[in-house]
PDB file of C-alpha atoms in Angstrom:
ATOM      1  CA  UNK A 257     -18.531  11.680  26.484  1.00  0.00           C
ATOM      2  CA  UNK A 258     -14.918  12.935  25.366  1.00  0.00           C
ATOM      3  CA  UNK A 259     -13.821   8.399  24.698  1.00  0.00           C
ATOM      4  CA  UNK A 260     -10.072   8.391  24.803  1.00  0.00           C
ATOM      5  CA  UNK A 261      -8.084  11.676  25.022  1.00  0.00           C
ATOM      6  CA  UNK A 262      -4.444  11.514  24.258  1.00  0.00           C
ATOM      7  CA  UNK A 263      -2.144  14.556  25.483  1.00  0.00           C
ATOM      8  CA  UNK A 264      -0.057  16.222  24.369  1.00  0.00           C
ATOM      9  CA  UNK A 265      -1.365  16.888  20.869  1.00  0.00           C
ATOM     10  CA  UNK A 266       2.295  17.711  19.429  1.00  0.00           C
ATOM     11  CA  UNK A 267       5.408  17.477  21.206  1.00  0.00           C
ATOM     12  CA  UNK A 268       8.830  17.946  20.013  1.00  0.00           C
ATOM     13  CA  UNK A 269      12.373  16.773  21.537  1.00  0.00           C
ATOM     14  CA  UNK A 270      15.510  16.509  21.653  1.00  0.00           C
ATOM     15  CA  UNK A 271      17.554  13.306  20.819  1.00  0.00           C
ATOM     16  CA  UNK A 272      18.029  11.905  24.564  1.00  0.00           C
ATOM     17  CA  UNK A 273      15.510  13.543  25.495  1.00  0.00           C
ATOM     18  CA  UNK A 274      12.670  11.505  27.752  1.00  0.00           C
ATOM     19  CA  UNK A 275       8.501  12.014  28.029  1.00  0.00           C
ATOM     20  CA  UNK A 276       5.524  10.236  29.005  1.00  0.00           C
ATOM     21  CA  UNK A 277       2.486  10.418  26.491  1.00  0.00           C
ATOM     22  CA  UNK A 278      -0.776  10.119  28.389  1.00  0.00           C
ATOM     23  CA  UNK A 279      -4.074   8.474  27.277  1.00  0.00           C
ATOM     24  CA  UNK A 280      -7.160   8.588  29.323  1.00  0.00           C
ATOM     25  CA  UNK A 281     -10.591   6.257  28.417  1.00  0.00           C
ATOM     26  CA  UNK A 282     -13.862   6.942  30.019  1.00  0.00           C
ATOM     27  CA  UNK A 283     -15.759   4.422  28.360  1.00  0.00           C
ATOM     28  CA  UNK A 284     -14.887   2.011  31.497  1.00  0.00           C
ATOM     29  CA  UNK A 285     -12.691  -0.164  28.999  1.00  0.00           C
ATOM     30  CA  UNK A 286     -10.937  -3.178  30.409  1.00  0.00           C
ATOM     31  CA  UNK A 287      -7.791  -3.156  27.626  1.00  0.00           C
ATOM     32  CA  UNK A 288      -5.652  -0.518  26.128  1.00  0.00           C
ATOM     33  CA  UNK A 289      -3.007  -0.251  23.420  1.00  0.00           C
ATOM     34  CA  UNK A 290      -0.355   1.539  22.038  1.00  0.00           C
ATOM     35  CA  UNK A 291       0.342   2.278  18.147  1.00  0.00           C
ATOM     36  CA  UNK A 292       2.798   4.100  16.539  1.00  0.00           C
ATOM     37  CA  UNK A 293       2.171   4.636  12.433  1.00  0.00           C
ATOM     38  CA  UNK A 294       4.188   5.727   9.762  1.00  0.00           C
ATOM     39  CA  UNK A 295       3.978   5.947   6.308  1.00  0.00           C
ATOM     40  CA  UNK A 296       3.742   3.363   4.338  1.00  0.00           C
ATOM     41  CA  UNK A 297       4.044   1.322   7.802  1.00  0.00           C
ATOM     42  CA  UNK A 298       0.282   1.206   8.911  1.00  0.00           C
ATOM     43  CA  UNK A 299      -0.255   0.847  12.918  1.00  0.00           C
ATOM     44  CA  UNK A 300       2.004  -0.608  14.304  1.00  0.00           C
ATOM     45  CA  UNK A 301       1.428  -2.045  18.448  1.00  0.00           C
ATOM     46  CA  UNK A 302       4.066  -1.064  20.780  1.00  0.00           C
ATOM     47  CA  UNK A 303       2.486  -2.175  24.102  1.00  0.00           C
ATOM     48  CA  UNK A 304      -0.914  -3.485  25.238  1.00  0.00           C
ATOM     49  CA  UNK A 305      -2.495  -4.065  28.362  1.00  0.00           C
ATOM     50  CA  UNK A 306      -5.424  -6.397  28.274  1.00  0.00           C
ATOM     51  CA  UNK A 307      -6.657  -5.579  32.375  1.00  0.00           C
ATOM     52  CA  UNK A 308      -5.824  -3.162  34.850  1.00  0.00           C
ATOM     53  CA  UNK A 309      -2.130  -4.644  36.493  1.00  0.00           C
ATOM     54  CA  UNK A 310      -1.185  -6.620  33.232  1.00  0.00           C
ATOM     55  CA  UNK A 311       1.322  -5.038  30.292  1.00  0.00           C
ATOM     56  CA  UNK A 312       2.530  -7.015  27.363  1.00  0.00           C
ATOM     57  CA  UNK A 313       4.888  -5.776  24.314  1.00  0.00           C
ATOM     58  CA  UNK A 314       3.548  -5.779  20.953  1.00  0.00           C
ATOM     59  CA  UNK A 315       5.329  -5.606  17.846  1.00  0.00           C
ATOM     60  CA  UNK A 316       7.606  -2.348  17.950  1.00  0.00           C
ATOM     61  CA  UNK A 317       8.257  -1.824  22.292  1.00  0.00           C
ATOM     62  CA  UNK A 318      12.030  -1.252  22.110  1.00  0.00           C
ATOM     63  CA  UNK A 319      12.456   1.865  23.392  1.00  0.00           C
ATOM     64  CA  UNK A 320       9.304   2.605  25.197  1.00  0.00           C
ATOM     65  CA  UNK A 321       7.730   1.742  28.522  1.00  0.00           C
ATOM     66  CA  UNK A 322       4.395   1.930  30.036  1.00  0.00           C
ATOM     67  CA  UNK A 323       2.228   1.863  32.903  1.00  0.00           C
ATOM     68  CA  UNK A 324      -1.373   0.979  33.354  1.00  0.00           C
ATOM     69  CA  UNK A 325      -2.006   3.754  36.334  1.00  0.00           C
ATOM     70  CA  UNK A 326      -5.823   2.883  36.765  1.00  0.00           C
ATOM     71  CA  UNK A 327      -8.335   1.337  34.949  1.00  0.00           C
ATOM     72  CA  UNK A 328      -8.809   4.749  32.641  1.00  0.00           C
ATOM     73  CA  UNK A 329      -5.261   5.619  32.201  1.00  0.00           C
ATOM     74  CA  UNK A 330      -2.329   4.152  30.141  1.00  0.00           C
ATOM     75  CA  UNK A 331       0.604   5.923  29.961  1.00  0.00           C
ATOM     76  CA  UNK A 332       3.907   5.965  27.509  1.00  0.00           C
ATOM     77  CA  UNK A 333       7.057   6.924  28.238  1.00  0.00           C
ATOM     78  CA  UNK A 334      10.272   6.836  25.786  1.00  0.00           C
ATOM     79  CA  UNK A 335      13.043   7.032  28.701  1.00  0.00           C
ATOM     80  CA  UNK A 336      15.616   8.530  25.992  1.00  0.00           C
ATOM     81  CA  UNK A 337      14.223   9.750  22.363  1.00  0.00           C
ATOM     82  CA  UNK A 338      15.900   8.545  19.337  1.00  0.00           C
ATOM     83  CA  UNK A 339      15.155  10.221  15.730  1.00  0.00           C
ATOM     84  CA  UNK A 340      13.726   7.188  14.749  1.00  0.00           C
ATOM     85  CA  UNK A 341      10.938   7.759  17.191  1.00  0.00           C
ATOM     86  CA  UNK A 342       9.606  10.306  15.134  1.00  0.00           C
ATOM     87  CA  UNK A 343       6.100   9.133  14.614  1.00  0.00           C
ATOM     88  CA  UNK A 344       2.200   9.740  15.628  1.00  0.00           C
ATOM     89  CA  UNK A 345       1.469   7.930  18.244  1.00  0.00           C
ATOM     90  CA  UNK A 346      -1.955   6.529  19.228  1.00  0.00           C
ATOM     91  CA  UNK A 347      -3.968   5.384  21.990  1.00  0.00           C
ATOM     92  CA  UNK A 348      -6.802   2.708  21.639  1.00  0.00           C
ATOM     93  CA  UNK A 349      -9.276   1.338  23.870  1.00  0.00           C
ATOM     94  CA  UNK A 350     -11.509  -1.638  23.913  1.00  0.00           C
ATOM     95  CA  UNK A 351     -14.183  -3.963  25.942  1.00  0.00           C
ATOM     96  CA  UNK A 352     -13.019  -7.533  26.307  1.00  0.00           C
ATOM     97  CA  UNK A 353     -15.713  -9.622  25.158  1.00  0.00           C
ATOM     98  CA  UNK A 354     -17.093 -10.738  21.541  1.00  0.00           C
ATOM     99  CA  UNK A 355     -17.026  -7.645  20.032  1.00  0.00           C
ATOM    100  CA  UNK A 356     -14.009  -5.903  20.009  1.00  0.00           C
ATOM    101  CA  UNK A 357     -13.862  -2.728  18.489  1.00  0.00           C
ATOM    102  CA  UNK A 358     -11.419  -0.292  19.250  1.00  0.00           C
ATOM    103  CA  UNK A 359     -11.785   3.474  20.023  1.00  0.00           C
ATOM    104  CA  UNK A 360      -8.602   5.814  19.135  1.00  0.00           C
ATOM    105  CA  UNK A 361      -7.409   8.753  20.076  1.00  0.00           C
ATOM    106  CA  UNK A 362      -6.762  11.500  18.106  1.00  0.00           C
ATOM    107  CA  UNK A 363      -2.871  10.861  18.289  1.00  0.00           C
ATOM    108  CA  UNK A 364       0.127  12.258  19.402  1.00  0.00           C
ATOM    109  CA  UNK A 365       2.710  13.994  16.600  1.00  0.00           C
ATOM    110  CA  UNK A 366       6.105  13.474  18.544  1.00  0.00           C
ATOM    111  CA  UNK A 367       9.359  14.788  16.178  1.00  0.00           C
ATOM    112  CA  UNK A 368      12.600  13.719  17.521  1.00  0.00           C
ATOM    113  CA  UNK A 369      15.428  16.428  16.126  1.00  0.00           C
TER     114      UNK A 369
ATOM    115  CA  UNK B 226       6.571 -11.667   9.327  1.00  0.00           C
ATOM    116  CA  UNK B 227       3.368  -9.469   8.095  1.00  0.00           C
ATOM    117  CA  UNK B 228       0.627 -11.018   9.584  1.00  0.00           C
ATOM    118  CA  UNK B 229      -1.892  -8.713   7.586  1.00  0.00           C
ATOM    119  CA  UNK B 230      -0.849  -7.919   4.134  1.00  0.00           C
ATOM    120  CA  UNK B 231      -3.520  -5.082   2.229  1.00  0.00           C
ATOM    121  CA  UNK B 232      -3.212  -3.785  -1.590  1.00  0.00           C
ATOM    122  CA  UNK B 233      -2.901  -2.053  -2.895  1.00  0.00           C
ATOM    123  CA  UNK B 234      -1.475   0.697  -1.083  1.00  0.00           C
ATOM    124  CA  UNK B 235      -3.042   3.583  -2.728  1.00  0.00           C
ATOM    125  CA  UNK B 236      -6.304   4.069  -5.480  1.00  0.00           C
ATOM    126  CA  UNK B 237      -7.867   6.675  -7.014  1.00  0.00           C
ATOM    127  CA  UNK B 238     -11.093   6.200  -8.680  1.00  0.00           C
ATOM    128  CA  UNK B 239     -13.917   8.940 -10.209  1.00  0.00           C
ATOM    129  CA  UNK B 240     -16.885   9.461  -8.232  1.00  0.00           C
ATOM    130  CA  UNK B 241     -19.739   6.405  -7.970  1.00  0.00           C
ATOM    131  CA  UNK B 242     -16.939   4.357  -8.776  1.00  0.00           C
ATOM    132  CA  UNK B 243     -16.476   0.900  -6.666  1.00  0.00           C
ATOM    133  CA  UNK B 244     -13.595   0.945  -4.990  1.00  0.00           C
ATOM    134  CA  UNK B 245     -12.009  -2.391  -3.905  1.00  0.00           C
ATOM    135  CA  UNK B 246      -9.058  -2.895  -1.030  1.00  0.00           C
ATOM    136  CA  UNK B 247      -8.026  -6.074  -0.141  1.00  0.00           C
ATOM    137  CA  UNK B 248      -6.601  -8.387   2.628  1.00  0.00           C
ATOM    138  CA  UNK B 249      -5.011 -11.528   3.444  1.00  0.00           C
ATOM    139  CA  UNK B 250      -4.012 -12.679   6.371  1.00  0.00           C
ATOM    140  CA  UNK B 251      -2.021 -15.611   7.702  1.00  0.00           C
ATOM    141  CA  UNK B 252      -3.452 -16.128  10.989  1.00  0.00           C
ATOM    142  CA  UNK B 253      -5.907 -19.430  11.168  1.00  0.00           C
ATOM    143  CA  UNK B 254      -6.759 -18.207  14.873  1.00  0.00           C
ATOM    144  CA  UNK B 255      -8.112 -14.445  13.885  1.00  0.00           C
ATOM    145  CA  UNK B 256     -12.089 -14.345  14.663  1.00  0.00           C
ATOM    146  CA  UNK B 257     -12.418 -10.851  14.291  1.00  0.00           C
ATOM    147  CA  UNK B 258     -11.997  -8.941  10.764  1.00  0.00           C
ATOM    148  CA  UNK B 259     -12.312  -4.828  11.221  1.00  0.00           C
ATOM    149  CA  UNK B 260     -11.823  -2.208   8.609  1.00  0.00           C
ATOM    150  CA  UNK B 261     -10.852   1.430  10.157  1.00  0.00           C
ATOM    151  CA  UNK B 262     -11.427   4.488   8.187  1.00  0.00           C
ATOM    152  CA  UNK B 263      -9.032   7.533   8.724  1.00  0.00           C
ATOM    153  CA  UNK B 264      -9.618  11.232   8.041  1.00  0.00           C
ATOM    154  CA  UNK B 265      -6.222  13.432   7.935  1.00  0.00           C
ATOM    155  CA  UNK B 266      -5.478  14.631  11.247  1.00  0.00           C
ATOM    156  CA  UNK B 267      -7.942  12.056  13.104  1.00  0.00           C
ATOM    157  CA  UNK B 268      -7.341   8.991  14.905  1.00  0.00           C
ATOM    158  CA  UNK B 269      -8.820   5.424  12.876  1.00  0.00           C
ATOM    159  CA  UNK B 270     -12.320   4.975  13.241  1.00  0.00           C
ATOM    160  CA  UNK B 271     -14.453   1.735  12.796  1.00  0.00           C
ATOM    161  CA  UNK B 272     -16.207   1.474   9.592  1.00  0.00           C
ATOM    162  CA  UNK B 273     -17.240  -2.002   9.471  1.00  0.00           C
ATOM    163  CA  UNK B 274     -16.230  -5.704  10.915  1.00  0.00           C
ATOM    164  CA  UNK B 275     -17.143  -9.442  10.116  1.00  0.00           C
ATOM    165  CA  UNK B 276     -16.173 -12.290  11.842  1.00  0.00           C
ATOM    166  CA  UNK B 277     -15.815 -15.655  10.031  1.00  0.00           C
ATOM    167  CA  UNK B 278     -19.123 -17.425  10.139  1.00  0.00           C
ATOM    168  CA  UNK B 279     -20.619 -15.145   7.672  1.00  0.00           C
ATOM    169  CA  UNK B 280     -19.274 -14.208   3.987  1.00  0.00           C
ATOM    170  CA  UNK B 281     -20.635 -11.134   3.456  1.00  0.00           C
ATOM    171  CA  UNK B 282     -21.939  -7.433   5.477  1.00  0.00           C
ATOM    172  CA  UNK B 283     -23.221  -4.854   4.488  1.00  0.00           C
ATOM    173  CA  UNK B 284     -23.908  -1.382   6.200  1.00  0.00           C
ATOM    174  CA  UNK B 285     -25.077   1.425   3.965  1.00  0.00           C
ATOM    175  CA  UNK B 286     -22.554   1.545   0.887  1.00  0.00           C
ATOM    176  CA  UNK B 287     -19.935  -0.478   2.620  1.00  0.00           C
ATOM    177  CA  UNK B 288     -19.647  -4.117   2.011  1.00  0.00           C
ATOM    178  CA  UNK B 289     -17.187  -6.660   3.595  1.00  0.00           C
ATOM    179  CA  UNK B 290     -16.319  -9.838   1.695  1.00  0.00           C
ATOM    180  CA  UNK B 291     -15.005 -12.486   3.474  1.00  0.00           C
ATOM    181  CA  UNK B 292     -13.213 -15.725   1.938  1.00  0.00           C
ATOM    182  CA  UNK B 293     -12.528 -18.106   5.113  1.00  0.00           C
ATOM    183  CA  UNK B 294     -10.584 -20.303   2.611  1.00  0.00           C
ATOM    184  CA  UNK B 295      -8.588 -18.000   1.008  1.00  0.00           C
ATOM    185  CA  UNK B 296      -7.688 -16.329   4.087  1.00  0.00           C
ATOM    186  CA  UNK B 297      -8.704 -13.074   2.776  1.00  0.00           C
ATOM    187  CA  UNK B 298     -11.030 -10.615   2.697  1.00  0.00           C
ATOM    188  CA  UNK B 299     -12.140  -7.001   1.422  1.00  0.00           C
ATOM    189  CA  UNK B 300     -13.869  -3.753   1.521  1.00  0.00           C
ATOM    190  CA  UNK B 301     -16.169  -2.579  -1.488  1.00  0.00           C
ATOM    191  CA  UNK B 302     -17.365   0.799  -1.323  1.00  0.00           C
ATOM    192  CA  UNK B 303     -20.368   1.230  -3.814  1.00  0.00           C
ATOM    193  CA  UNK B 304     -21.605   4.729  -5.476  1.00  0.00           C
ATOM    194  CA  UNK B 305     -17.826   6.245  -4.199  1.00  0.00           C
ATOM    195  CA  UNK B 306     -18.464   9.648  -2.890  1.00  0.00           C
ATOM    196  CA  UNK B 307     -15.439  12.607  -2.642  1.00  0.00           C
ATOM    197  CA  UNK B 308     -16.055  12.207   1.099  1.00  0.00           C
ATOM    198  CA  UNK B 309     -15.167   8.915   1.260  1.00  0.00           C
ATOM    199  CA  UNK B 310     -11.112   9.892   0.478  1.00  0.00           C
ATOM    200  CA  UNK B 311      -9.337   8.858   3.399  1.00  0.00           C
ATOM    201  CA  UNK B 312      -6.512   6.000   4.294  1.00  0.00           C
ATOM    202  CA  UNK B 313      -8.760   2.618   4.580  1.00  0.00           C
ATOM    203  CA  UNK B 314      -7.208   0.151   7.374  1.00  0.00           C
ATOM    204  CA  UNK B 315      -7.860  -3.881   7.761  1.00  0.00           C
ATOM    205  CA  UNK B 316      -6.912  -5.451  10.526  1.00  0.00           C
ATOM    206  CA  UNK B 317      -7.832  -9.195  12.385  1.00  0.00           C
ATOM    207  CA  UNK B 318      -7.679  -9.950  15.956  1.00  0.00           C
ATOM    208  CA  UNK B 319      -8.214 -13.014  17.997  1.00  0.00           C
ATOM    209  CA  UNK B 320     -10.179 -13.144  20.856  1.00  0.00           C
ATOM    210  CA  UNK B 321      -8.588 -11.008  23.985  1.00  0.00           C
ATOM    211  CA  UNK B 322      -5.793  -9.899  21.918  1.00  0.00           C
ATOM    212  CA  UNK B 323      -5.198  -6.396  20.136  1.00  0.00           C
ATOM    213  CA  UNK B 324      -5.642  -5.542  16.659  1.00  0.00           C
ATOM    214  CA  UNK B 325      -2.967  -6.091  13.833  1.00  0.00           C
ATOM    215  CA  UNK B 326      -3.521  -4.100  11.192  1.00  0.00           C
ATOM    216  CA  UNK B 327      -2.591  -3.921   7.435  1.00  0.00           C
ATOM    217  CA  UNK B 328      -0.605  -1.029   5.918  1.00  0.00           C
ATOM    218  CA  UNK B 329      -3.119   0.837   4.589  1.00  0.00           C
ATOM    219  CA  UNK B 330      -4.507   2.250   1.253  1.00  0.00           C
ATOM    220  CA  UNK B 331      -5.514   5.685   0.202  1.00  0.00           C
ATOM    221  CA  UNK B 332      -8.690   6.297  -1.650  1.00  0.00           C
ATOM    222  CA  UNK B 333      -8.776   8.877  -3.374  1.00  0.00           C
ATOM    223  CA  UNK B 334     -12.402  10.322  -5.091  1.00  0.00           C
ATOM    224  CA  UNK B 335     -12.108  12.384  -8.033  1.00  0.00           C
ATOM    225  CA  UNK B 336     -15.459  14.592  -8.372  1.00  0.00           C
TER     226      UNK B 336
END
C-alpha cells in the first residue's frame, strides 16, 4: 500500500520555466490538497479539491493551477516559475467524514534559479 | 490573518524532559484539532488529534490539552526521547474543509 506518491522527488527550473507536479492516492480518498512550506512559514494550502470535478484555492494559489484527473490523481502545474516558487511542495489526502486525517506525501523539492 | 498561531517556534530540552508546544486559534467553527510530526526529509505525519468535546488525549507519551475557552490548545510530550527531535505541526480544520496549520516548532532532544 504505497498511500500518496508525489513525483518528481526534486526538480529544478528555470525562471519561466513551466511543470506539472503529480500526486497519486490509492487509499480511495474523496479530497486532496496542495501545500507548499517554507521556513519559518509552516504549510501553507495552495489548492484543494474536496471531490472528484470540484477545485478551490487555498491560501497561497497565485501562480499555480491544478486538475483533479480522477479520483486518485491531483495534479500541479506552475504555468511560468518564479524564484519565489522555490519551495517543497506537498500532496495530502483525506476521507470526508468525521475523522479527517490527512496522509502526505513525501514532497516535492522544486528550486527556481 | 494567521488563523493558527504555535510557539514557540523552536525548543530544545535534555532527554525525559516535558516538552510543551502550544496553539491558539481564532476560528470558533474548527471541530477538528491535529498535531503532525515531521522527520527531515519526510512528509508530516499524524501524531495525535482531539476534537472539542473532550479536554484531554492521551496516546502513549503524547498528550493533547485542549482549552475550548481559551481557544487554544497543546502538545506535551512526557519522558522526551532523542527520537522524538523533529518539527511538531498543529493545525484545526472544520468539517469538509482542509487543514490550516501553525508554523511549526522544532524539538530538539539533547541525550
Amino acid at each position: 500500500n504505497a498511500g500518496v506518491t508525489q513525483t518528481p522527488k526534486f526538480q529544478v527550473l528555470k525562471t519561466g520555466q513551466s511543470m506539472t507536479l503529480q500526486c497519486a492516492q490509492d487509499m480511495n480518498h474523496n479530497s486532496m490538497y496542495w501545500y507548499r512550506q517554507d521556513p519559518g512559514m509552516g504549510l501553507r494550502l495552495i489548492y484543494y479539491s474536496a471531490s472528484e470535478g470540484t477545485t478551490d484555492k487555498g491560501e497561497v494559489p497565485n501562480g499555480y493551477n491544478v486538475s483533479r484527473l480522477n479520483k486518485r490523481e491531483f495534479s500541479l502545474r506552475l504555468e511560468s516559475a518564479a524564484p519565489s516558487q522555490t519551495s517543497v511542495y506537498f500532496c495530502a489526502s483525506s476521507s470526508q467524514g468525521v475523522v479527517t486525517e490527512a496522509f502526505f506525501g513525501q514532497g516535492t523539492r522544486l528550486t527556481v534559479v | 490573518q494567521q488563523q493558527v498561531k504555535q510557539s514557540p517556534q523552536s525548543l530544545i530540552v535534555q532527554k525525559g524532559g516535558i516538552p510543551i508546544i502550544n496553539c491558539a486559534y481564532e476560528n470558533t467553527a474548527f471541530d477538528y484539532f491535529p498535531w503532525y510530526q515531521q522527520f527531515p526529509g519526510k512528509g508530516p505525519a499524524l501524531l495525535i488529534a482531539i476534537r472539542p468535546d473532550v479536554s484531554e488525549k492521551k496516546e502513549g507519551r503524547f498528550t493533547i490539552s485542549f482549552n475550548k475557552s481559551a481557544k487554544q490548545f497543546s502538545l506535551h510530550i512526557m519522558d522526551s526521547q532523542p527520537g522524538d527531535s523533529a518539527t511538531y505541526f498543529c493545525a484545526a480544520s472544520k468539517a469538509g474543509t482542509a487543514l490550516i496549520f501553525g508554523k511549526g516548532t522544532t524539538l530538539s532532544v539533547s541525550s
